[in-house]
XYZ file of C-alpha atoms in Angstrom:
653
model
C -33.399 -5.839 -10.353
C -32.746 -2.830 -12.555
C -29.510 -1.069 -13.439
C -27.774 1.374 -15.764
C -24.193 1.307 -17.023
C -22.511 4.641 -16.288
C -19.266 6.387 -17.253
C -17.824 9.895 -17.069
C -15.222 11.812 -19.066
C -13.195 14.631 -17.545
C -10.072 16.699 -18.095
C -7.185 14.479 -19.146
C -4.449 13.146 -16.867
C -2.808 14.260 -14.707
C -5.755 16.607 -14.029
C -8.295 13.790 -13.992
C -9.117 13.452 -10.291
C -11.934 15.768 -9.165
C -9.833 17.243 -6.323
C -6.846 18.007 -8.581
C -6.209 21.678 -9.289
C -7.379 22.400 -12.841
C -9.665 19.371 -13.182
C -13.227 19.568 -14.494
C -16.051 17.270 -15.564
C -16.824 17.074 -19.281
C -19.580 14.498 -19.689
C -21.669 11.746 -18.124
C -23.063 8.855 -20.127
C -25.428 5.994 -19.307
C -26.836 2.952 -21.078
C -30.088 1.495 -19.829
C -31.129 -2.160 -19.757
C -33.088 -1.714 -22.980
C -29.938 -0.516 -24.783
C -30.904 3.161 -25.044
C -28.254 5.642 -23.974
C -27.908 9.324 -23.099
C -24.896 11.634 -22.848
C -24.879 14.899 -20.874
C -22.154 17.392 -21.815
C -20.957 19.768 -19.104
C -18.288 21.623 -20.993
C -19.131 23.294 -23.278
C -22.883 23.462 -22.642
C -25.429 26.259 -22.513
C -27.804 24.361 -20.213
C -27.558 25.066 -16.455
C -25.534 22.452 -14.589
C -28.319 22.111 -12.021
C -30.662 20.947 -14.766
C -28.152 18.363 -16.020
C -27.461 17.093 -12.518
C -31.177 16.728 -11.827
C -31.673 14.606 -14.950
C -28.724 12.350 -14.103
C -29.905 11.975 -10.507
C -33.348 10.924 -11.720
C -31.800 8.183 -13.879
C -29.737 6.971 -10.898
C -32.716 6.995 -8.536
C -34.810 4.877 -10.925
C -32.522 1.825 -10.744
C -31.427 -0.649 -8.065
C -27.711 -0.477 -8.832
C -25.056 1.115 -11.053
C -22.672 -0.734 -13.374
C -19.313 0.737 -14.329
C -15.776 -0.186 -15.273
C -13.418 1.013 -12.541
C -16.593 2.539 -11.167
C -14.886 4.032 -8.116
C -13.436 6.709 -10.390
C -16.929 7.566 -11.659
C -18.392 7.509 -8.147
C -15.731 9.959 -6.995
C -16.709 12.450 -9.698
C -20.436 11.996 -9.181
C -20.081 12.576 -5.432
C -17.767 15.540 -5.984
C -20.319 17.335 -8.162
C -23.073 16.738 -5.603
C -24.975 13.686 -6.869
C -26.352 11.233 -4.314
C -24.753 7.855 -5.052
C -23.280 7.176 -1.605
C -25.509 4.254 -0.671
C -26.299 3.022 -4.173
C -25.246 -0.623 -4.763
C -22.735 -1.000 -7.581
C -21.153 -3.554 -9.905
C -17.602 -2.895 -11.056
C -16.740 -4.891 -14.179
C -13.008 -4.345 -13.599
C -13.160 -5.714 -10.049
C -15.428 -8.599 -11.066
C -12.979 -9.660 -13.796
C -10.133 -9.488 -11.283
C -12.030 -11.860 -8.960
C -13.050 -14.186 -11.788
C -9.399 -14.479 -12.853
C -8.135 -15.283 -9.357
C -6.402 -11.899 -8.902
C -3.912 -12.728 -11.668
C -1.628 -9.966 -12.898
C -3.549 -9.182 -16.081
C -4.484 -5.942 -17.773
C -7.858 -4.802 -16.459
C -8.614 -1.893 -18.777
C -12.051 -1.977 -20.404
C -10.509 -2.862 -23.757
C -8.579 -5.781 -22.250
C -11.556 -7.119 -20.302
C -13.934 -6.746 -23.247
C -11.418 -8.563 -25.429
C -11.374 -11.507 -22.996
C -15.147 -11.782 -23.525
C -14.779 -11.425 -27.316
C -16.720 -8.148 -27.307
C -14.438 -5.958 -29.397
C -12.879 -2.778 -28.075
C -13.435 0.941 -27.621
C -12.896 3.463 -30.403
C -9.422 4.982 -30.513
C -10.336 8.406 -31.868
C -10.508 10.081 -28.448
C -7.166 8.577 -27.460
C -5.597 9.954 -30.634
C -6.742 13.464 -29.721
C -5.469 13.081 -26.153
C -2.097 11.851 -27.395
C -1.928 14.852 -29.710
C -2.289 17.143 -26.690
C -5.973 18.064 -26.968
C -8.007 18.533 -23.804
C -11.176 16.450 -23.506
C -13.494 19.416 -24.074
C -11.547 20.351 -27.241
C -12.397 17.068 -28.977
C -15.331 17.251 -31.453
C -18.592 16.436 -29.683
C -19.658 13.772 -32.165
C -16.434 11.813 -31.552
C -16.726 12.386 -27.806
C -20.344 11.180 -27.716
C -19.635 8.094 -29.821
C -16.678 7.207 -27.597
C -18.676 7.574 -24.380
C -21.618 5.564 -25.716
C -19.241 2.782 -26.741
C -17.750 2.858 -23.229
C -21.071 2.308 -21.479
C -22.194 -0.220 -24.089
C -19.072 -2.367 -23.695
C -19.312 -2.102 -19.925
C -22.955 -3.204 -20.084
C -22.111 -6.191 -22.298
C -19.198 -7.241 -20.054
C -21.488 -7.073 -17.014
C -24.039 -9.385 -18.653
C -21.279 -11.935 -19.354
C -19.889 -11.704 -15.817
C -23.123 -12.140 -13.912
C -23.499 -15.914 -14.557
C -19.738 -16.490 -14.229
C -19.665 -15.042 -10.718
C -22.596 -17.250 -9.752
C -21.140 -20.421 -11.281
C -17.770 -19.824 -9.582
C -19.446 -19.327 -6.174
C -17.883 -15.885 -5.901
C -21.096 -14.115 -4.934
C -20.247 -13.320 -1.318
C -16.708 -12.048 -1.860
C -17.881 -10.084 -4.914
C -20.702 -8.416 -2.986
C -18.325 -7.581 -0.131
C -15.714 -6.190 -2.527
C -18.298 -3.921 -4.168
C -19.345 -2.586 -0.760
C -15.689 -1.836 -0.049
C -15.559 0.079 -3.352
C -18.225 2.471 -2.085
C -16.413 2.887 1.242
C -13.122 3.605 -0.516
C -14.827 6.133 -2.770
C -16.237 7.988 0.250
C -12.787 7.964 1.843
C -11.021 9.187 -1.291
C -13.497 12.014 -1.834
C -13.317 13.216 1.784
C -9.523 12.990 1.892
C -7.295 13.576 4.910
C -6.252 16.904 6.395
C -2.515 17.491 5.932
C -0.447 20.299 7.464
C 1.284 21.400 4.268
C 2.917 24.513 5.743
C 4.242 22.603 8.740
C 5.569 19.854 6.486
C 7.417 22.339 4.252
C 8.940 24.085 7.291
C 10.157 20.713 8.577
C 11.690 19.829 5.191
C 13.562 23.130 4.926
C 15.060 22.574 8.379
C 15.826 18.923 7.587
C 17.675 19.855 4.385
C 19.921 22.110 6.473
C 20.611 19.149 8.768
C 21.457 16.996 5.735
C 24.060 19.557 4.624
C 25.573 19.567 8.116
C 25.722 15.770 7.987
C 27.553 16.045 4.653
C 30.241 18.036 6.450
C 30.408 15.445 9.250
C 30.849 12.631 6.723
C 33.639 14.498 4.927
C 35.381 15.138 8.239
C 35.065 11.500 9.366
C 36.270 10.218 5.982
C 39.318 12.506 6.107
C 38.969 13.319 2.411
C 36.997 15.863 0.439
C 34.202 14.063 -1.385
C 30.541 14.488 -2.309
C 28.362 12.168 -0.142
C 25.447 12.430 -2.593
C 27.620 10.907 -5.349
C 27.142 7.127 -5.342
C 30.531 6.448 -6.953
C 32.390 8.714 -4.511
C 30.567 7.318 -1.468
C 31.330 3.787 -2.681
C 35.031 4.636 -2.911
C 35.033 6.118 0.596
C 33.283 3.094 2.073
C 35.039 0.266 0.239
C 38.107 1.808 -1.376
C 38.622 2.793 -4.989
C 39.142 6.121 -6.651
C 37.494 9.525 -6.758
C 37.121 11.311 -10.057
C 38.035 14.952 -9.478
C 37.706 17.775 -11.958
C 40.910 19.852 -12.118
C 42.430 22.512 -14.326
C 45.522 21.338 -16.216
C 48.073 23.284 -18.251
C 48.126 22.752 -21.996
C 50.153 24.312 -24.821
C 48.146 25.441 -27.826
C 49.864 26.247 -31.129
C 48.706 29.506 -32.700
C 48.474 30.230 -36.441
C 51.721 32.133 -36.171
C 53.447 28.959 -35.080
C 53.991 30.168 -31.556
C 52.630 28.308 -28.533
C 50.309 29.682 -25.876
C 50.035 28.165 -22.414
C 46.433 27.856 -21.241
C 44.297 25.622 -18.990
C 41.473 23.182 -19.554
C 39.171 21.039 -17.455
C 40.335 17.484 -16.845
C 39.129 14.591 -14.707
C 41.715 12.651 -12.759
C 41.420 9.547 -10.596
C 42.511 10.006 -7.011
C 43.129 6.672 -5.226
C 41.178 6.264 -1.989
C 41.936 3.616 0.631
C 38.414 3.832 2.042
C 37.096 3.065 5.503
C 37.577 -0.659 5.106
C 33.983 -1.873 4.904
C 33.531 -5.314 3.385
C 31.242 -5.477 0.343
C 28.225 -7.670 1.254
C 27.555 -10.623 -1.009
C 25.429 -9.716 -4.037
C 25.782 -5.961 -3.516
C 27.621 -4.956 -6.662
C 25.857 -2.495 -8.949
C 24.760 -4.172 -12.190
C 25.181 -0.864 -13.994
C 28.707 0.122 -12.904
C 30.152 -3.047 -11.393
C 31.134 -1.004 -8.329
C 29.895 -1.791 -4.814
C 26.346 -0.509 -4.401
C 25.459 2.125 -1.817
C 21.687 1.539 -1.817
C 19.693 1.142 1.409
C 19.970 -2.634 1.434
C 23.772 -2.496 1.196
C 24.115 0.215 3.854
C 21.842 -1.782 6.201
C 24.128 -4.813 5.828
C 27.394 -3.017 6.643
C 29.228 -3.729 9.876
C 31.731 -1.267 11.332
C 35.227 -2.442 12.319
C 36.244 0.509 14.506
C 34.829 3.664 16.150
C 35.586 5.879 13.155
C 33.783 3.663 10.657
C 30.964 3.145 13.180
C 30.505 6.927 13.548
C 30.556 7.340 9.754
C 27.966 4.598 9.326
C 25.689 6.028 12.014
C 25.742 9.509 10.457
C 25.193 8.071 6.972
C 22.206 5.986 8.089
C 20.619 8.900 9.936
C 21.151 11.114 6.909
C 19.551 8.534 4.620
C 16.511 8.296 6.920
C 16.177 12.073 6.955
C 16.540 12.307 3.171
C 13.861 9.650 2.684
C 11.438 11.517 4.937
C 12.102 14.785 3.083
C 11.741 13.072 -0.300
C 8.437 11.481 0.749
C 7.060 14.784 1.981
C 8.366 17.239 -0.615
C 10.719 15.614 -3.123
C 14.507 15.631 -3.265
C 15.010 19.210 -4.526
C 14.561 22.449 -2.574
C 11.476 23.507 -4.558
C 8.927 21.387 -2.616
C 7.238 20.415 -5.886
C 6.918 16.680 -5.337
C 5.883 14.226 -2.671
C 2.929 14.633 -0.336
C 2.864 18.443 -0.403
C 2.507 18.431 -4.194
C -0.394 15.954 -3.945
C -2.526 18.174 -1.702
C -5.823 18.796 -3.520
C -7.602 22.045 -4.263
C -9.551 21.581 -1.012
C -6.309 21.517 0.995
C -6.528 17.784 1.705
C -4.675 14.657 0.588
C -6.706 12.180 -1.472
C -4.765 8.888 -1.850
C -6.185 6.370 -4.318
C -6.879 2.892 -2.940
C -6.569 0.124 -5.517
C -8.539 -3.115 -5.396
C -7.172 -4.793 -8.529
C -3.391 -4.691 -8.056
C -2.254 -7.316 -5.537
C -2.464 -11.085 -6.021
C -4.295 -11.594 -2.718
C -7.077 -9.005 -2.855
C -5.271 -6.796 -0.365
C -5.558 -3.078 -1.042
C -2.698 -1.014 -2.379
C -2.495 2.769 -2.509
C -1.042 5.344 -4.898
C -0.896 9.028 -5.872
C 0.160 9.380 -3.048
C 0.609 6.097 -1.218
C -1.604 6.416 1.849
C -0.488 3.049 3.257
C 3.295 3.456 3.109
C 3.601 5.842 6.044
C 6.493 5.236 8.451
C 5.721 3.689 11.809
C 5.105 5.941 14.776
C 8.360 7.079 16.370
C 10.499 6.439 13.283
C 9.440 9.444 11.195
C 7.459 12.672 11.644
C 5.347 12.126 8.500
C 2.238 10.932 10.356
C 2.311 13.987 12.621
C 1.342 16.186 9.654
C -1.970 14.317 9.359
C -3.904 16.533 11.768
C -7.395 16.150 13.144
C -9.767 18.874 11.990
C -12.734 17.595 13.994
C -11.022 16.965 17.332
C -9.020 13.724 17.477
C -7.639 10.962 15.280
C -8.823 7.453 16.193
C -6.910 4.431 14.890
C -8.726 1.059 15.059
C -6.317 -1.805 14.444
C -6.876 -5.558 14.107
C -4.217 -7.164 16.324
C -1.910 -9.901 14.942
C -4.487 -10.623 12.273
C -2.202 -12.531 9.897
C -0.803 -14.807 12.628
C -4.343 -15.422 13.897
C -5.666 -16.213 10.406
C -2.717 -18.574 9.814
C -3.655 -20.374 13.034
C -7.294 -20.499 11.933
C -6.613 -21.759 8.411
C -4.023 -24.338 9.487
C -5.941 -25.366 12.654
C -2.528 -25.753 14.299
C -3.363 -26.771 17.908
C -0.301 -25.058 19.404
C -0.969 -21.745 17.652
C -4.639 -21.879 18.665
C -3.769 -22.727 22.276
C -1.296 -19.832 22.515
C -3.853 -17.378 21.125
C -6.692 -18.644 23.312
C -4.494 -18.361 26.403
C -3.166 -14.934 25.448
C 0.475 -16.106 25.581
C 3.367 -13.971 24.330
C 4.219 -16.065 21.272
C 7.376 -14.238 20.258
C 8.819 -14.250 23.783
C 8.307 -18.017 24.010
C 9.875 -18.544 20.581
C 12.829 -16.299 21.448
C 13.527 -18.452 24.515
C 12.925 -21.764 22.715
C 14.811 -21.112 19.488
C 17.316 -18.338 20.231
C 18.353 -18.927 23.849
C 16.902 -15.584 24.978
C 16.376 -16.964 28.480
C 19.948 -16.012 29.387
C 18.938 -12.334 29.249
C 16.854 -10.522 31.810
C 13.246 -9.955 30.722
C 12.761 -6.358 29.632
C 16.450 -5.815 28.900
C 17.526 -4.394 25.539
C 19.257 -7.681 24.700
C 16.067 -9.631 25.363
C 13.976 -7.195 23.288
C 16.395 -7.515 20.360
C 16.251 -11.315 20.408
C 12.444 -11.230 20.716
C 12.292 -9.003 17.606
C 14.460 -11.514 15.728
C 12.169 -14.355 16.848
C 9.152 -12.397 15.591
C 10.854 -11.843 12.228
C 11.684 -15.546 11.938
C 8.105 -16.585 12.732
C 6.511 -14.339 10.120
C 9.096 -15.147 7.456
C 8.470 -18.865 7.919
C 4.761 -18.163 7.761
C 5.388 -16.676 4.320
C 7.870 -19.140 2.888
C 11.204 -18.207 4.436
C 14.029 -20.731 4.676
C 17.183 -21.499 6.651
C 19.249 -20.585 3.598
C 17.518 -17.210 3.395
C 18.233 -16.440 7.060
C 21.853 -17.555 6.613
C 22.409 -15.203 3.659
C 20.705 -12.230 5.311
C 23.431 -10.228 7.048
C 20.789 -8.401 9.075
C 20.067 -11.643 10.899
C 22.351 -13.169 13.586
C 25.611 -14.584 12.257
C 24.730 -18.248 12.752
C 26.003 -21.159 10.703
C 23.714 -22.702 8.095
C 23.483 -25.777 10.330
C 22.285 -23.618 13.228
C 19.671 -21.902 11.060
C 18.382 -25.278 9.885
C 18.057 -26.353 13.513
C 16.027 -23.201 14.280
C 13.691 -23.743 11.307
C 13.245 -27.417 12.201
C 12.482 -26.457 15.807
C 9.893 -23.926 14.640
C 8.094 -26.532 12.540
C 8.458 -29.124 15.285
C 6.508 -26.747 17.523
C 3.959 -25.792 14.831
C 3.473 -29.145 13.115
C -0.100 -28.329 12.094
C 1.087 -25.232 10.240
C 3.699 -27.307 8.386
C 1.146 -29.971 7.391
C -1.257 -27.284 6.144
C 1.433 -25.546 4.091
C 2.536 -28.858 2.554
C -1.070 -29.828 1.756
C -1.663 -26.472 0.053
C 1.411 -26.983 -2.109
C 0.031 -30.326 -3.257
C -3.424 -28.871 -3.946
C -2.032 -25.868 -5.828
C 0.273 -28.101 -7.867
C -2.587 -30.397 -8.827
C -5.370 -27.828 -9.416
C -3.507 -24.594 -10.045
C -5.516 -22.688 -7.445
C -6.694 -22.637 -3.827
C -10.014 -21.342 -2.545
C -10.216 -19.451 0.732
C -13.166 -19.845 3.163
C -14.465 -16.484 1.903
C -14.822 -17.996 -1.560
C -11.906 -16.019 -3.008
C -9.880 -17.994 -5.569
C -6.087 -17.702 -5.358
C -3.830 -18.461 -8.296
C -0.055 -18.824 -8.323
C 2.903 -18.411 -10.632
C 5.006 -21.295 -11.878
C 8.736 -21.443 -11.153
C 11.431 -23.599 -12.716
C 14.038 -25.240 -10.492
C 16.599 -27.695 -11.825
C 14.645 -27.855 -15.062
C 11.412 -28.860 -13.292
C 8.358 -26.605 -13.421
C 6.460 -26.300 -10.165
C 4.159 -23.942 -8.311
C 5.733 -20.962 -6.527
C 5.964 -22.331 -2.975
C 6.386 -18.932 -1.311
C 3.188 -17.682 -2.916
C 1.291 -20.791 -1.836
C 2.370 -20.225 1.781
C 1.811 -16.468 1.681
C -1.360 -15.817 -0.314
C -3.955 -17.779 1.708
C -2.906 -16.041 4.935
C -2.703 -12.547 3.486
C -5.932 -12.861 1.519
C -7.810 -14.456 4.429
C -6.728 -11.551 6.625
C -7.851 -9.128 3.923
C -11.309 -10.684 3.655
C -11.779 -10.487 7.435
C -10.640 -6.853 7.352
C -13.125 -6.097 4.541
C -15.953 -7.567 6.608
C -14.738 -5.597 9.618
C -14.764 -2.323 7.635
C -18.309 -2.842 6.434
C -19.657 -3.792 9.866
C -17.899 -0.945 11.698
C -19.304 1.598 9.254
C -22.794 0.074 9.510
C -22.649 0.392 13.296
C -21.335 3.955 13.049
C -24.258 4.918 10.833
C -26.746 3.299 13.234
C -25.169 5.023 16.252
C -25.773 8.521 14.920
C -22.150 9.688 15.208
C -20.421 11.105 12.144
C -16.677 10.370 12.162
C -14.728 10.710 8.909
C -12.813 7.673 7.645
C -9.600 9.197 6.262
C -7.233 6.231 5.720
C -7.185 2.438 5.491
C -3.751 1.011 6.289
C -3.952 -2.756 5.697
C -5.124 -3.910 9.146
C -6.305 -0.581 10.547
C -8.901 2.127 9.977
C -8.048 5.773 10.685
C -10.856 8.185 11.575
C -11.106 11.908 12.266
C -13.867 12.590 14.801
C -14.966 14.938 17.555
C -13.745 14.328 21.107
C -17.332 13.547 22.089
C -17.603 10.840 19.397
C -14.282 9.144 20.198
C -15.579 6.887 22.980
C -18.507 5.576 20.931
C -16.217 4.983 17.949
C -13.650 3.078 20.035
C -16.333 0.917 21.628
C -17.811 0.114 18.208
C -14.335 -0.890 16.985
C -13.538 -3.157 19.950
C -16.980 -4.798 19.878
C -16.764 -5.425 16.135
C -13.278 -6.963 16.412
C -14.479 -9.421 19.060
C -17.617 -10.303 17.088
C -15.760 -10.999 13.828
C -15.818 -14.817 14.205
C -19.630 -14.701 14.512
C -19.868 -12.206 11.642
C -17.672 -14.418 9.423
C -19.885 -17.398 10.241
C -22.999 -15.413 9.378
C -21.664 -13.894 6.159
C -19.262 -16.480 4.709
C -20.247 -19.609 6.635
C -16.645 -19.553 7.915
C -16.187 -21.036 11.410
C -13.289 -19.082 12.929
C -12.126 -20.772 16.130
C -9.384 -18.326 17.165
C -10.185 -15.069 18.994
C -9.926 -11.913 16.892
C -8.999 -8.817 18.849
C -8.142 -5.214 18.120
C -6.594 -2.096 19.578
C -7.617 1.563 19.786
C -5.372 4.596 19.690
C -6.379 8.245 20.025
C -4.430 11.453 19.387
C -4.624 14.985 18.057
C -2.617 13.900 15.012
C -1.915 10.520 13.388
C 1.708 10.456 14.558
C 1.016 10.997 18.251
C -1.747 8.571 19.117
C -1.867 6.792 22.478
C -3.195 3.286 22.941
C -5.101 1.863 25.871
C -6.657 -1.396 27.035
C -10.384 -2.047 26.869
C -10.697 -2.119 30.649
C -9.199 1.393 30.822
C -11.774 2.993 28.525
C -14.182 4.233 31.199
C -11.464 6.079 33.053
C -9.787 7.470 29.922
C -12.943 8.896 28.392
C -13.902 10.623 31.608
C -11.192 13.146 30.673
C -9.741 12.386 27.243
C -7.790 15.701 26.955
C -5.954 14.851 30.195
C -5.084 11.391 28.827
C -3.717 12.917 25.620
C -1.737 15.678 27.301
């Protein structure tokens, strides 16, 4: 096998992504297996760019794979400038170190990783110029070249140290899969997602007007003139206290002549406010001011005592939701200079970054902007601004994946039976644990209790406790004894889950880590309780399930994209949102894409057996949704597909 270590330098942050307005490539450097290296300068340079690109492409084509540190960043630039690296296997030294260290929260910069292998560190001269305000192409070429050559050399040396470590730790399969995901994420980041910037700005301008009207409603309901956007004033109105008001007061000033002149000056006075009588929830005092907090958590916990306070609370909550949507889209000011609209690239598309080395479980995170933290359908209009440019948006979603993986890992016979029989787990638990049987099925009361049962199940899956439910004012107002009975009943039903969780705690306490069937190693923090140091129990319950789900989703992504390529259709993967893949495709391609998704979901147990040697005994299923934008997709059952795709526009209308 042959390889080269590769690295690029570009315009400095924040203009460092290829799609950012004002960004540009400065140089590309490689180091070959024999230690020789070459640097190509793009700016300034009197050689034609086509000639430089041809030389770099030849070097890439000669080798079997590319090595880089945070190589997704380099791949993005290479693809953006037209080089063919789409299907080239890669090795990312940052991602490999993350896997070797069990996803611990460490620094994964090249300097930090190289230091862990006792390889020294990069030169600081370039960083000094950047910190002094110089652009990359303004730094002397000899310093630039030396810096870039050191980058690729250190990366090359780190790679050579990692190769045997990955093999010895039996991390080969999960490492290979993670590197394939890197290429997929790079393709997705470079293509980006279409975003209706003008429509989003129009919505925000209208929403800000609604927010101002809500301010007037809040003042009227409070019966006192105050500023709802002021935390201290809102706190006083909700809980009682005082409002600081700026007034003009009369003062007598003595002149040089000895006479006095009456004038005015600004003064702040405290005006006592009775407030609307809300009770301050436990633990909701601001650490900064000592006053009752008015953050989202506190507002969510408040309970109204009469119609007036209920109306005030409803308006306040709706206003907060609207303000959050506006802030996410365009920032909190009227200039529309932040949020999603400010992140739109020079190609008119959004290009979220997807991070593989942030979470403790291997699960992806997203940033700049966050492409995974988009409000659920029906709760916010944000998704509606993600429009299809090819025809339709198709969302392929793994159903209940974390509950299914928990059943698989724990081998709990009750969980497995419920999944195999297709039973409504949360309905059964609502009736068993919360007496939901007294309500009519389908009624609002029944739906509310079922939602609570679902919340309880997933919290206990991830380390929740009776004490936690008792303290949470968003949960039913049961006694601590009642909550303990509910938790005990849950574990009485799912005894296999409880035994598995307890066994993992013992293993993690003894070894310090747990290995998932994929080969991924999970490490945990230590916590001190009553002077005794022990493993973080919540992490031990949470991480295996979340990481196992992630590894299945990774395999699913790779296989779906392989099948897409073999089918001859050309949909565009625009987002990955934890358990779902979001595509933009033509109407004609939608049926093939949906069938590929459903077939791949059902075949995942066999695929996991083939790839990881992991025998998954629970069924893995998925859902399809189709729409003209991401916020207005419609789902359907597999047996309905033939009829729906006979006339998809009619189904979507």
